[in-house]
CSV table of C-alpha atoms in Angstrom, one decimal:
chain,number,residue,atom,x,y,z
M,1224,MET,CA,93.8,113.3,62.9
M,1225,LEU,CA,91.7,115.7,64.9
M,1226,LYS,CA,92.2,119.4,65.1
M,1227,SER,CA,93.1,120.9,68.4
M,1228,GLU,CA,89.5,122.2,69.0
M,1229,GLU,CA,88.0,118.8,68.1
M,1230,LEU,CA,90.3,116.9,70.3
M,1231,GLU,CA,89.5,119.2,73.2
M,1232,GLU,CA,85.8,118.6,72.6
M,1233,VAL,CA,86.4,114.8,72.8
M,1234,ILE,CA,88.5,115.1,75.9
M,1235,ASN,CA,85.9,117.3,77.6
M,1236,ASP,CA,83.2,114.7,76.7
M,1237,ILE,CA,85.3,111.9,78.2
M,1238,ILE,CA,85.8,113.9,81.4
M,1239,ARG,CA,82.0,114.5,81.6
M,1240,LYS,CA,81.3,110.8,81.2
M,1241,VAL,CA,83.9,109.7,83.7
M,1242,THR,CA,82.8,112.3,86.2
M,1243,LEU,CA,79.1,111.2,85.9
M,1244,ALA,CA,80.0,107.5,86.1
M,1245,ASN,CA,81.9,108.2,89.3
M,1246,CYS,CA,79.1,110.2,90.8
M,1247,ILE,CA,76.5,107.5,90.1
M,1248,GLY,CA,78.7,104.7,91.2
M,1249,LYS,CA,79.3,103.3,87.7
M,1250,LEU,CA,82.9,104.1,87.2
M,1251,GLU,CA,84.1,100.5,87.4
M,1252,PHE,CA,81.5,99.5,84.9
M,1253,LEU,CA,82.5,102.3,82.5
M,1254,LEU,CA,86.2,101.5,82.7
M,1255,HIS,CA,85.4,97.9,82.0
M,1256,GLN,CA,83.4,98.8,79.0
M,1257,TRP,CA,86.3,100.9,77.7
M,1258,TYR,CA,88.7,98.0,78.3
M,1259,LEU,CA,90.5,100.0,80.9
M,1260,ASP,CA,90.3,97.3,83.6
M,1261,ASN,CA,94.0,97.8,84.3
M,1262,LEU,CA,93.0,101.1,86.0
M,1263,LEU,CA,90.9,99.3,88.5
M,1264,SER,CA,92.6,98.0,91.7
M,1265,ASP,CA,91.6,94.9,93.6
M,1266,ASP,CA,93.5,96.2,96.6
M,1267,SER,CA,92.3,99.1,98.7
M,1268,VAL,CA,95.0,101.8,98.9
M,1269,TYR,CA,92.9,103.6,101.5
M,1270,GLU,CA,94.9,104.0,104.7
M,1271,THR,CA,93.9,105.8,107.8
M,1272,ASN,CA,96.1,108.0,110.0
M,1273,LYS,CA,95.0,107.8,113.7
M,1274,ASN,CA,96.5,111.2,114.2
M,1275,GLY,CA,95.1,112.7,111.1
M,1276,LYS,CA,92.4,115.4,110.8
M,1277,ILE,CA,89.3,115.8,108.8
M,1278,VAL,CA,88.8,119.1,107.3
M,1279,VAL,CA,85.3,120.2,106.2
M,1280,ILE,CA,85.3,123.1,103.9
M,1281,VAL,CA,81.7,124.1,103.0
M,1282,GLN,CA,79.1,126.6,103.9
M,1283,SER,CA,77.1,124.2,105.9
M,1284,LYS,CA,73.9,124.5,107.8
M,1285,VAL,CA,75.0,121.6,110.0
M,1286,LYS,CA,76.2,122.8,113.3
M,1287,LYS,CA,79.7,122.0,114.6
M,1288,ASN,CA,78.5,119.8,117.4
M,1289,VAL,CA,76.5,117.7,115.0
M,1290,LEU,CA,79.6,117.1,112.8
M,1291,ILE,CA,81.5,116.2,116.0
M,1292,GLU,CA,78.9,113.7,117.0
M,1293,ILE,CA,78.9,112.1,113.5
M,1294,THR,CA,82.7,111.7,113.6
M,1295,LYS,CA,82.4,110.1,117.1
M,1296,SER,CA,79.8,107.7,115.9
M,1297,LEU,CA,82.2,106.6,113.1
M,1298,ASN,CA,85.0,106.2,115.6
M,1299,PHE,CA,87.0,109.1,114.1
M,1300,VAL,CA,87.3,110.9,117.4
């Protein structure tokens, strides 16, 4: 049995690996390697709300009008 500090170290390492795999598009592969395929979904749970809003919270050098044009090109507006 691991001590609390050791377990925390293991958990942090797992979080780092999952986060990295997600960032580089390899999360499905990692979960498959770890026999956690049950966490993968074949169905998309992504739903859109036509009356929803997109909130951009960043300090961006992209001007507001450029963001609006991007959303228009993606049929969000």
